[in-house]
Amino acid sequence: FNVGSGFNRTVYSIIQQSDDKLVIGGGITNEIVRLNSDGTNDNSFKSYSNFYSGYFNNRNNIKFDFQSNGKMIVVGQFTSYNNQSFNRIIRFNTDGSIDDSFDIGTGFNNAVYDIKVLANDDIVLSGSFASYNDTLSDGIIILNSDGNIKNVNSYNINTGFSLEIQSNGKIISVGNSHVLRFNQDLTIDTSFSNIDSAANNTINQVEKLSDDKLILIGGFTTFRNISYNCMVKLNSDGTIDDTFNIGTGFSQRPNEINIQSDDSIIVSMFNSSQTYKSEEIDSIFKIDKDGNKIETTHTIVSEDIVPVVFDSENVIVSSLSDSTFTHTLDSKTQSLISIESSNISLKGIHTDYK
């Protein structure tokens, strides 16, 4: 896996295509690029350096997803691309050219933080927006596959940071402190244990397990007035799963989680000087579906590691600071490197070194 000298600035978002190519977004010179599966640059993919108001200063500010035809939808805080107006959403053809047939009108009036493309190619989006193409929809909306509005939301959620789609097609939204489940017409699903102020601080991410149970992380220390430091597990109906034992929880909120095929959870932290269940932890570590820490062969220590795309075998990782991976990686040798352990296989992007 060879990218030569790597990137000249920080990578914030990565998504893996079905052909194993990687689409990269961030503060790099060309703000969206595509790599071949071996790490070399895919020269067939058109890329520019003309996002405006991109604010690539945290992972929520640019997200991708693919439709069944291979076209890629990008959302974020940008207001233009390649000197054309695109308010916070754009669709690219498979070669990276702009798809002008995707009809967004005036686009979003504020940031889009998450995107999920449904099996029928409809698009669910959440963020801090209040309208799309001059039509009111608070914090969440569903678009048809061509970019036109399908369903709007009239329920006041303020900001939606993260989305998940359960196997029954119901839509989970989390945000400032809420956990809500919507039907696909964007009415509230009253069979779910919805709550507007579930947590005492922000809920940043929701991920689904194979049984439709949900893992939530954020800056909260209580959830429904019960002590849960930065992580909680919900049953599929939104009630708390109290069999998930996190003990004292985290000393600082995790930066990112991802669910593996065996329902284990890979967790990345903002830095390495943190604890889980009062035990010092690495910047990336793994817990099982019951909350127990899984021991791994290698120690991974770095500041501000952001794993941003996963599959059953690989974790694609980017780092936000100028520190180095230790114990497993040679420091400052190249920007994109690959390591393996007995329990976690990692492809690491450390973007601050040329």
mmCIF file of C-alpha atoms in Angstrom:
data_model
loop_
_atom_site.group_PDB
_atom_site.id
_atom_site.type_symbol
_atom_site.label_atom_id
_atom_site.label_comp_id
_atom_site.label_asym_id
_atom_site.label_seq_id
_atom_site.Cartn_x
_atom_site.Cartn_y
_atom_site.Cartn_z
ATOM 1 C CA PHE A 1 0.000 0.000 0.000
ATOM 2 C CA ASN A 2 2.089 2.881 -1.305
ATOM 3 C CA VAL A 3 1.263 6.581 -1.563
ATOM 4 C CA GLY A 4 4.814 7.843 -1.770
ATOM 5 C CA SER A 5 5.145 11.116 0.121
ATOM 6 C CA GLY A 6 1.473 11.096 1.066
ATOM 7 C CA PHE A 7 -0.628 14.193 1.663
ATOM 8 C CA ASN A 8 0.555 17.676 2.490
ATOM 9 C CA ARG A 9 -2.217 18.425 5.001
ATOM 10 C CA THR A 10 -4.693 16.701 7.265
ATOM 11 C CA VAL A 11 -7.216 14.191 5.953
ATOM 12 C CA TYR A 12 -10.618 14.338 7.651
ATOM 13 C CA SER A 13 -12.876 11.974 5.703
ATOM 14 C CA ILE A 14 -12.372 8.760 3.794
ATOM 15 C CA ILE A 15 -14.825 6.388 2.183
ATOM 16 C CA GLN A 16 -14.076 3.064 0.550
ATOM 17 C CA GLN A 17 -15.779 2.251 -2.752
ATOM 18 C CA SER A 18 -17.031 -1.218 -3.622
ATOM 19 C CA ASP A 19 -13.916 -1.675 -5.812
ATOM 20 C CA ASP A 20 -11.702 -0.868 -2.775
ATOM 21 C CA LYS A 21 -10.643 2.515 -4.118
ATOM 22 C CA LEU A 22 -10.508 5.228 -1.451
ATOM 23 C CA VAL A 23 -12.024 8.683 -1.806
ATOM 24 C CA ILE A 24 -10.204 11.172 0.423
ATOM 25 C CA GLY A 25 -11.459 14.560 1.633
ATOM 26 C CA GLY A 26 -9.934 17.230 3.810
ATOM 27 C CA GLY A 27 -7.607 20.189 3.951
ATOM 28 C CA ILE A 28 -5.298 18.672 1.349
ATOM 29 C CA THR A 29 -4.448 20.688 -1.764
ATOM 30 C CA ASN A 30 -7.044 18.918 -3.907
ATOM 31 C CA GLU A 31 -9.845 18.670 -1.393
ATOM 32 C CA ILE A 32 -11.239 15.449 -2.864
ATOM 33 C CA VAL A 33 -8.967 12.853 -4.433
ATOM 34 C CA ARG A 34 -9.262 9.150 -5.138
ATOM 35 C CA LEU A 35 -6.642 6.486 -4.508
ATOM 36 C CA ASN A 36 -6.386 3.100 -6.143
ATOM 37 C CA SER A 37 -6.583 0.092 -3.831
ATOM 38 C CA ASP A 38 -2.766 -0.016 -3.719
ATOM 39 C CA GLY A 39 -2.558 3.590 -2.472
ATOM 40 C CA THR A 40 -1.457 5.185 -5.740
ATOM 41 C CA ASN A 41 -3.288 8.214 -7.089
ATOM 42 C CA ASP A 42 -6.208 7.450 -9.405
ATOM 43 C CA ASN A 43 -5.469 9.842 -12.258
ATOM 44 C CA SER A 44 -8.803 9.068 -13.923
ATOM 45 C CA PHE A 45 -10.609 10.916 -11.131
ATOM 46 C CA LYS A 46 -11.033 14.658 -11.669
ATOM 47 C CA SER A 47 -10.233 16.765 -8.608
ATOM 48 C CA TYR A 48 -10.037 20.479 -7.928
ATOM 49 C CA SER A 49 -8.940 22.686 -5.049
ATOM 50 C CA ASN A 50 -11.844 25.079 -5.121
ATOM 51 C CA PHE A 51 -14.178 24.256 -2.240
ATOM 52 C CA TYR A 52 -15.130 27.507 -0.555
ATOM 53 C CA SER A 53 -16.175 27.791 3.095
ATOM 54 C CA GLY A 54 -15.130 24.173 3.520
ATOM 55 C CA TYR A 55 -13.949 24.599 7.107
ATOM 56 C CA PHE A 56 -12.265 21.222 7.195
ATOM 57 C CA ASN A 57 -11.480 21.523 10.900
ATOM 58 C CA ASN A 58 -13.386 18.524 12.203
ATOM 59 C CA ARG A 59 -14.614 15.212 10.892
ATOM 60 C CA ASN A 60 -18.260 16.308 10.630
ATOM 61 C CA ASN A 61 -17.576 18.935 7.995
ATOM 62 C CA ILE A 62 -17.332 16.717 4.927
ATOM 63 C CA LYS A 63 -19.086 13.398 4.392
ATOM 64 C CA PHE A 64 -19.588 11.132 1.378
ATOM 65 C CA ASP A 65 -21.915 8.362 0.333
ATOM 66 C CA PHE A 66 -22.532 6.473 -2.918
ATOM 67 C CA GLN A 67 -25.655 5.707 -4.877
ATOM 68 C CA SER A 68 -26.143 2.375 -6.655
ATOM 69 C CA ASN A 69 -24.936 3.861 -9.965
ATOM 70 C CA GLY A 70 -21.579 4.696 -8.367
ATOM 71 C CA LYS A 71 -22.210 8.428 -8.225
ATOM 72 C CA MET A 72 -20.918 10.097 -5.069
ATOM 73 C CA ILE A 73 -22.780 12.665 -2.994
ATOM 74 C CA VAL A 74 -20.647 14.995 -0.857
ATOM 75 C CA VAL A 75 -22.044 17.147 1.941
ATOM 76 C CA GLY A 76 -20.528 19.596 4.373
ATOM 77 C CA GLN A 77 -20.280 23.316 5.050
ATOM 78 C CA PHE A 78 -19.002 24.444 1.642
ATOM 79 C CA THR A 79 -20.975 26.956 -0.422
ATOM 80 C CA SER A 80 -19.250 26.529 -3.764
ATOM 81 C CA TYR A 81 -17.069 24.125 -5.699
ATOM 82 C CA ASN A 82 -14.905 24.854 -8.724
ATOM 83 C CA ASN A 83 -16.269 28.423 -8.733
ATOM 84 C CA GLN A 84 -19.888 27.236 -8.985
ATOM 85 C CA SER A 85 -22.539 27.644 -6.284
ATOM 86 C CA PHE A 86 -23.232 24.420 -4.391
ATOM 87 C CA ASN A 87 -24.693 25.080 -0.980
ATOM 88 C CA ARG A 88 -23.448 22.229 1.178
ATOM 89 C CA ILE A 89 -24.280 19.368 -1.204
ATOM 90 C CA ILE A 90 -22.938 18.225 -4.565
ATOM 91 C CA ARG A 91 -22.992 15.028 -6.633
ATOM 92 C CA PHE A 92 -20.069 13.740 -8.656
ATOM 93 C CA ASN A 93 -20.041 11.332 -11.556
ATOM 94 C CA THR A 94 -17.875 8.240 -11.205
ATOM 95 C CA ASP A 95 -14.937 10.048 -12.844
ATOM 96 C CA GLY A 96 -15.076 12.960 -10.355
ATOM 97 C CA SER A 97 -16.769 15.413 -12.707
ATOM 98 C CA ILE A 98 -19.726 17.433 -11.399
ATOM 99 C CA ASP A 99 -23.108 15.855 -12.085
ATOM 100 C CA ASP A 100 -25.211 18.815 -13.224
ATOM 101 C CA SER A 101 -28.352 16.643 -13.420
ATOM 102 C CA PHE A 102 -28.503 16.510 -9.616
ATOM 103 C CA ASP A 103 -31.033 19.244 -8.835
ATOM 104 C CA ILE A 104 -30.339 20.973 -5.508
ATOM 105 C CA GLY A 105 -31.774 24.399 -6.338
ATOM 106 C CA THR A 106 -30.505 26.788 -3.664
ATOM 107 C CA GLY A 107 -29.256 23.901 -1.535
ATOM 108 C CA PHE A 108 -29.054 24.025 2.243
ATOM 109 C CA ASN A 109 -29.038 27.180 4.350
ATOM 110 C CA ASN A 110 -26.601 25.709 6.884
ATOM 111 C CA ALA A 111 -24.260 22.800 7.481
ATOM 112 C CA VAL A 112 -24.970 19.163 6.625
ATOM 113 C CA TYR A 113 -23.254 16.781 9.044
ATOM 114 C CA ASP A 114 -24.309 13.308 7.953
ATOM 115 C CA ILE A 115 -25.687 11.463 4.934
ATOM 116 C CA LYS A 116 -27.134 7.999 4.380
ATOM 117 C CA VAL A 117 -28.118 6.721 0.937
ATOM 118 C CA LEU A 118 -30.998 4.255 1.212
ATOM 119 C CA ALA A 119 -31.353 1.034 -0.775
ATOM 120 C CA ASN A 120 -33.681 2.788 -3.251
ATOM 121 C CA ASP A 121 -31.101 5.610 -3.691
ATOM 122 C CA ASP A 122 -33.159 8.131 -1.713
ATOM 123 C CA ILE A 123 -30.934 10.324 0.439
ATOM 124 C CA VAL A 124 -31.327 11.047 4.161
ATOM 125 C CA LEU A 125 -29.403 14.060 5.459
ATOM 126 C CA SER A 126 -29.016 15.688 8.857
ATOM 127 C CA GLY A 127 -27.337 18.840 10.075
ATOM 128 C CA SER A 128 -27.902 22.316 11.472
ATOM 129 C CA PHE A 129 -29.953 23.438 8.464
ATOM 130 C CA ALA A 130 -33.521 24.729 8.630
ATOM 131 C CA SER A 131 -34.290 24.630 4.918
ATOM 132 C CA TYR A 132 -33.365 23.050 1.590
ATOM 133 C CA ASN A 133 -34.048 24.758 -1.718
ATOM 134 C CA ASP A 134 -36.048 27.373 0.209
ATOM 135 C CA THR A 135 -38.349 24.704 1.707
ATOM 136 C CA LEU A 136 -38.431 24.397 5.513
ATOM 137 C CA SER A 137 -37.147 21.148 7.024
ATOM 138 C CA ASP A 138 -35.593 21.242 10.469
ATOM 139 C CA GLY A 139 -32.330 19.328 10.863
ATOM 140 C CA ILE A 140 -33.293 16.284 8.778
ATOM 141 C CA ILE A 141 -34.668 15.743 5.265
ATOM 142 C CA ILE A 142 -35.116 12.990 2.688
ATOM 143 C CA LEU A 143 -34.359 13.697 -0.973
ATOM 144 C CA ASN A 144 -35.255 11.651 -4.006
ATOM 145 C CA SER A 145 -32.329 10.134 -5.865
ATOM 146 C CA ASP A 146 -32.236 13.143 -8.237
ATOM 147 C CA GLY A 147 -31.916 15.737 -5.456
ATOM 148 C CA ASN A 148 -35.553 16.839 -5.322
ATOM 149 C CA ILE A 149 -37.373 16.859 -2.010
ATOM 150 C CA LYS A 150 -39.224 13.703 -0.979
ATOM 151 C CA ASN A 151 -40.051 14.282 2.706
ATOM 152 C CA VAL A 152 -39.478 17.214 5.057
ATOM 153 C CA ASN A 153 -39.403 17.379 8.843
ATOM 154 C CA SER A 154 -41.544 19.736 10.902
ATOM 155 C CA TYR A 155 -40.381 18.440 14.293
ATOM 156 C CA ASN A 156 -37.927 20.788 16.002
ATOM 157 C CA ILE A 157 -34.648 18.921 16.442
ATOM 158 C CA ASN A 158 -32.322 21.944 16.044
ATOM 159 C CA THR A 159 -29.198 20.020 14.958
ATOM 160 C CA GLY A 160 -28.682 16.443 13.835
ATOM 161 C CA PHE A 161 -25.080 15.260 14.055
ATOM 162 C CA SER A 162 -25.421 11.595 13.127
ATOM 163 C CA LEU A 163 -27.825 9.214 11.406
ATOM 164 C CA GLU A 164 -28.395 5.479 11.402
ATOM 165 C CA ILE A 165 -30.872 3.337 9.476
ATOM 166 C CA GLN A 166 -32.285 0.288 11.252
ATOM 167 C CA SER A 167 -33.186 -2.898 9.381
ATOM 168 C CA ASN A 168 -36.889 -1.960 9.380
ATOM 169 C CA GLY A 169 -36.029 1.223 7.482
ATOM 170 C CA LYS A 170 -36.600 3.501 10.474
ATOM 171 C CA ILE A 171 -34.248 6.474 10.772
ATOM 172 C CA ILE A 172 -32.341 7.255 13.982
ATOM 173 C CA SER A 173 -31.232 10.849 14.538
ATOM 174 C CA VAL A 174 -28.972 12.049 17.360
ATOM 175 C CA GLY A 175 -27.760 15.564 18.002
ATOM 176 C CA ASN A 176 -27.403 18.206 20.682
ATOM 177 C CA SER A 177 -29.047 15.951 23.261
ATOM 178 C CA HIS A 178 -31.845 14.169 21.414
ATOM 179 C CA VAL A 179 -32.384 10.564 20.332
ATOM 180 C CA LEU A 180 -35.310 10.287 17.928
ATOM 181 C CA ARG A 181 -36.610 7.692 15.496
ATOM 182 C CA PHE A 182 -38.400 8.776 12.346
ATOM 183 C CA ASN A 183 -40.544 6.848 9.928
ATOM 184 C CA GLN A 184 -39.509 7.237 6.281
ATOM 185 C CA ASP A 185 -42.161 9.909 5.816
ATOM 186 C CA LEU A 186 -40.296 11.820 8.577
ATOM 187 C CA THR A 187 -43.081 11.547 11.114
ATOM 188 C CA ILE A 188 -41.929 10.614 14.617
ATOM 189 C CA ASP A 189 -42.107 6.873 15.324
ATOM 190 C CA THR A 190 -44.034 6.742 18.593
ATOM 191 C CA SER A 191 -43.155 3.069 19.155
ATOM 192 C CA PHE A 192 -39.568 4.161 19.895
ATOM 193 C CA SER A 193 -38.495 5.560 23.257
ATOM 194 C CA ASN A 194 -37.928 9.061 21.855
ATOM 195 C CA ILE A 195 -36.591 11.840 24.016
ATOM 196 C CA ASP A 196 -35.585 15.404 23.148
ATOM 197 C CA SER A 197 -33.209 15.863 26.071
ATOM 198 C CA ALA A 198 -31.885 12.351 26.570
ATOM 199 C CA ALA A 199 -28.344 13.418 27.467
ATOM 200 C CA ASN A 200 -26.846 16.272 29.455
ATOM 201 C CA ASN A 201 -24.493 17.151 26.600
ATOM 202 C CA THR A 202 -24.002 16.558 22.908
ATOM 203 C CA ILE A 203 -24.532 13.128 21.316
ATOM 204 C CA ASN A 204 -22.058 13.091 18.437
ATOM 205 C CA GLN A 205 -22.476 9.685 16.831
ATOM 206 C CA VAL A 206 -24.819 6.717 16.621
ATOM 207 C CA GLU A 207 -23.884 3.313 15.193
ATOM 208 C CA LYS A 208 -26.048 0.229 14.734
ATOM 209 C CA LEU A 209 -25.247 -3.330 15.825
ATOM 210 C CA SER A 210 -26.372 -6.380 13.855
ATOM 211 C CA ASP A 211 -29.438 -6.790 16.101
ATOM 212 C CA ASP A 212 -30.464 -3.139 15.577
ATOM 213 C CA LYS A 213 -29.274 -2.111 19.031
ATOM 214 C CA LEU A 214 -27.534 1.250 19.056
ATOM 215 C CA ILE A 215 -24.239 2.567 20.425
ATOM 216 C CA LEU A 216 -24.146 6.301 21.159
ATOM 217 C CA ILE A 217 -21.100 8.401 21.995
ATOM 218 C CA GLY A 218 -20.718 12.051 22.910
ATOM 219 C CA GLY A 219 -19.713 14.567 25.515
ATOM 220 C CA PHE A 220 -22.478 13.534 27.920
ATOM 221 C CA THR A 221 -21.943 12.205 31.434
ATOM 222 C CA THR A 222 -25.563 11.267 32.085
ATOM 223 C CA PHE A 223 -28.199 9.708 29.852
ATOM 224 C CA ARG A 224 -31.803 9.800 31.009
ATOM 225 C CA ASN A 225 -30.464 10.969 34.362
ATOM 226 C CA ILE A 226 -28.298 7.871 34.802
ATOM 227 C CA SER A 227 -24.496 8.072 34.871
ATOM 228 C CA TYR A 228 -23.042 7.089 31.494
ATOM 229 C CA ASN A 229 -19.711 8.705 30.740
ATOM 230 C CA CYS A 230 -19.605 9.348 27.000
ATOM 231 C CA MET A 231 -21.086 6.039 25.789
ATOM 232 C CA VAL A 232 -24.394 4.226 26.136
ATOM 233 C CA LYS A 233 -26.066 1.260 24.453
ATOM 234 C CA LEU A 234 -29.751 1.264 23.563
ATOM 235 C CA ASN A 235 -32.076 -1.584 22.703
ATOM 236 C CA SER A 236 -33.639 -1.436 19.253
ATOM 237 C CA ASP A 237 -36.708 0.304 20.722
ATOM 238 C CA GLY A 238 -34.643 3.090 22.313
ATOM 239 C CA THR A 239 -34.672 1.846 25.908
ATOM 240 C CA ILE A 240 -31.320 1.564 27.708
ATOM 241 C CA ASP A 241 -29.549 -1.796 27.475
ATOM 242 C CA ASP A 242 -28.204 -2.048 31.026
ATOM 243 C CA THR A 243 -26.345 -5.300 30.254
ATOM 244 C CA PHE A 244 -23.739 -3.172 28.432
ATOM 245 C CA ASN A 245 -21.169 -2.532 31.157
ATOM 246 C CA ILE A 246 -18.900 0.473 30.676
ATOM 247 C CA GLY A 247 -18.200 0.907 34.389
ATOM 248 C CA THR A 248 -16.881 4.415 34.970
ATOM 249 C CA GLY A 249 -16.862 4.972 31.219
ATOM 250 C CA PHE A 250 -14.470 7.351 29.506
ATOM 251 C CA SER A 251 -12.418 10.192 30.919
ATOM 252 C CA GLN A 252 -12.954 12.066 27.644
ATOM 253 C CA ARG A 253 -15.472 11.508 24.859
ATOM 254 C CA PRO A 254 -14.318 9.197 22.073
ATOM 255 C CA ASN A 255 -13.590 10.783 18.743
ATOM 256 C CA GLU A 256 -15.055 8.033 16.565
ATOM 257 C CA ILE A 257 -16.430 4.509 16.813
ATOM 258 C CA ASN A 258 -17.192 1.837 14.274
ATOM 259 C CA ILE A 259 -18.976 -1.477 14.580
ATOM 260 C CA GLN A 260 -17.200 -4.526 13.183
ATOM 261 C CA SER A 261 -18.834 -7.611 11.654
ATOM 262 C CA ASP A 262 -18.747 -9.444 15.020
ATOM 263 C CA ASP A 263 -20.380 -6.421 16.742
ATOM 264 C CA SER A 264 -17.144 -5.494 18.475
ATOM 265 C CA ILE A 265 -16.520 -1.756 18.624
ATOM 266 C CA ILE A 266 -13.329 -0.012 17.558
ATOM 267 C CA VAL A 267 -12.909 3.249 19.435
ATOM 268 C CA SER A 268 -10.560 6.114 18.639
ATOM 269 C CA MET A 269 -9.711 8.837 21.137
ATOM 270 C CA PHE A 270 -8.610 12.427 20.669
ATOM 271 C CA ASN A 271 -5.340 11.615 22.445
ATOM 272 C CA SER A 272 -3.628 8.791 24.279
ATOM 273 C CA SER A 273 -3.800 10.159 27.838
ATOM 274 C CA GLN A 274 -7.301 8.882 28.554
ATOM 275 C CA THR A 275 -8.993 6.086 30.469
ATOM 276 C CA TYR A 276 -11.835 3.610 29.976
ATOM 277 C CA LYS A 277 -13.210 1.919 33.088
ATOM 278 C CA SER A 278 -10.425 3.766 34.966
ATOM 279 C CA GLU A 279 -7.795 1.917 32.888
ATOM 280 C CA GLU A 280 -5.372 3.799 30.646
ATOM 281 C CA ILE A 281 -6.155 3.175 26.990
ATOM 282 C CA ASP A 282 -4.443 3.533 23.625
ATOM 283 C CA SER A 283 -5.592 6.044 21.033
ATOM 284 C CA ILE A 284 -7.301 3.165 19.225
ATOM 285 C CA PHE A 285 -8.671 0.204 21.126
ATOM 286 C CA LYS A 286 -11.433 -2.356 20.891
ATOM 287 C CA ILE A 287 -14.350 -3.394 23.098
ATOM 288 C CA ASP A 288 -16.848 -6.207 22.677
ATOM 289 C CA LYS A 289 -20.626 -5.848 22.425
ATOM 290 C CA ASP A 290 -20.906 -6.197 26.213
ATOM 291 C CA GLY A 291 -18.488 -3.347 26.907
ATOM 292 C CA ASN A 292 -15.409 -5.403 27.778
ATOM 293 C CA LYS A 293 -12.031 -4.213 26.505
ATOM 294 C CA ILE A 294 -10.461 -6.630 24.016
ATOM 295 C CA GLU A 295 -6.719 -7.042 24.383
ATOM 296 C CA THR A 296 -4.663 -6.684 21.190
ATOM 297 C CA THR A 297 -1.068 -7.550 20.419
ATOM 298 C CA HIS A 298 0.138 -4.094 19.439
ATOM 299 C CA THR A 299 0.019 -0.807 21.273
ATOM 300 C CA ILE A 300 -1.116 2.147 19.197
ATOM 301 C CA VAL A 301 -0.338 5.542 20.690
ATOM 302 C CA SER A 302 -0.836 8.819 18.873
ATOM 303 C CA GLU A 303 -2.567 12.136 19.325
ATOM 304 C CA ASP A 304 -5.845 12.873 17.564
ATOM 305 C CA ILE A 305 -6.341 9.688 15.588
ATOM 306 C CA VAL A 306 -9.509 9.610 13.537
ATOM 307 C CA PRO A 307 -10.522 6.238 12.065
ATOM 308 C CA VAL A 308 -12.974 7.267 9.418
ATOM 309 C CA VAL A 309 -13.748 4.182 7.362
ATOM 310 C CA PHE A 310 -13.817 0.528 8.329
ATOM 311 C CA ASP A 311 -14.616 -2.875 6.995
ATOM 312 C CA SER A 312 -14.354 -6.319 8.552
ATOM 313 C CA GLU A 313 -10.621 -6.468 7.945
ATOM 314 C CA ASN A 314 -9.267 -2.935 7.762
ATOM 315 C CA VAL A 315 -9.383 0.366 9.572
ATOM 316 C CA ILE A 316 -8.456 3.411 7.529
ATOM 317 C CA VAL A 317 -6.989 5.927 9.948
ATOM 318 C CA SER A 318 -6.038 9.583 9.770
ATOM 319 C CA SER A 319 -4.269 11.649 12.389
ATOM 320 C CA LEU A 320 -4.936 15.320 13.129
ATOM 321 C CA SER A 321 -1.701 16.225 14.910
ATOM 322 C CA ASP A 322 2.029 16.042 14.331
ATOM 323 C CA SER A 323 2.625 13.206 16.779
ATOM 324 C CA THR A 324 3.565 9.720 15.649
ATOM 325 C CA PHE A 325 2.314 6.185 15.946
ATOM 326 C CA THR A 326 4.642 4.407 18.386
ATOM 327 C CA HIS A 327 5.562 0.787 19.050
ATOM 328 C CA THR A 328 4.102 -0.327 15.750
ATOM 329 C CA LEU A 329 5.054 2.238 13.154
ATOM 330 C CA ASP A 330 8.310 3.911 12.190
ATOM 331 C CA SER A 331 7.833 7.601 12.948
ATOM 332 C CA LYS A 332 7.900 10.177 10.165
ATOM 333 C CA THR A 333 8.810 7.716 7.436
ATOM 334 C CA GLN A 334 5.824 8.156 5.163
ATOM 335 C CA SER A 335 2.358 9.579 5.293
ATOM 336 C CA LEU A 336 0.381 6.442 4.532
ATOM 337 C CA ILE A 337 1.412 3.171 6.099
ATOM 338 C CA SER A 338 -0.058 -0.227 6.842
ATOM 339 C CA ILE A 339 0.278 -2.334 10.001
ATOM 340 C CA GLU A 340 -1.303 -5.496 11.277
ATOM 341 C CA SER A 341 -1.897 -7.121 14.638
ATOM 342 C CA SER A 342 -3.524 -10.377 15.643
ATOM 343 C CA ASN A 343 -6.833 -8.666 16.348
ATOM 344 C CA ILE A 344 -6.862 -5.402 14.413
ATOM 345 C CA SER A 345 -5.556 -4.708 10.926
ATOM 346 C CA LEU A 346 -4.896 -1.059 10.245
ATOM 347 C CA LYS A 347 -4.076 1.037 7.255
ATOM 348 C CA GLY A 348 -2.868 4.307 8.718
ATOM 349 C CA ILE A 349 -2.902 7.756 7.209
ATOM 350 C CA HIS A 350 -0.659 10.130 9.062
ATOM 351 C CA THR A 351 -1.054 13.231 6.980
ATOM 352 C CA ASP A 352 1.179 15.849 8.538
ATOM 353 C CA TYR A 353 4.467 14.502 7.188
ATOM 354 C CA LYS A 354 5.645 14.848 3.625
#
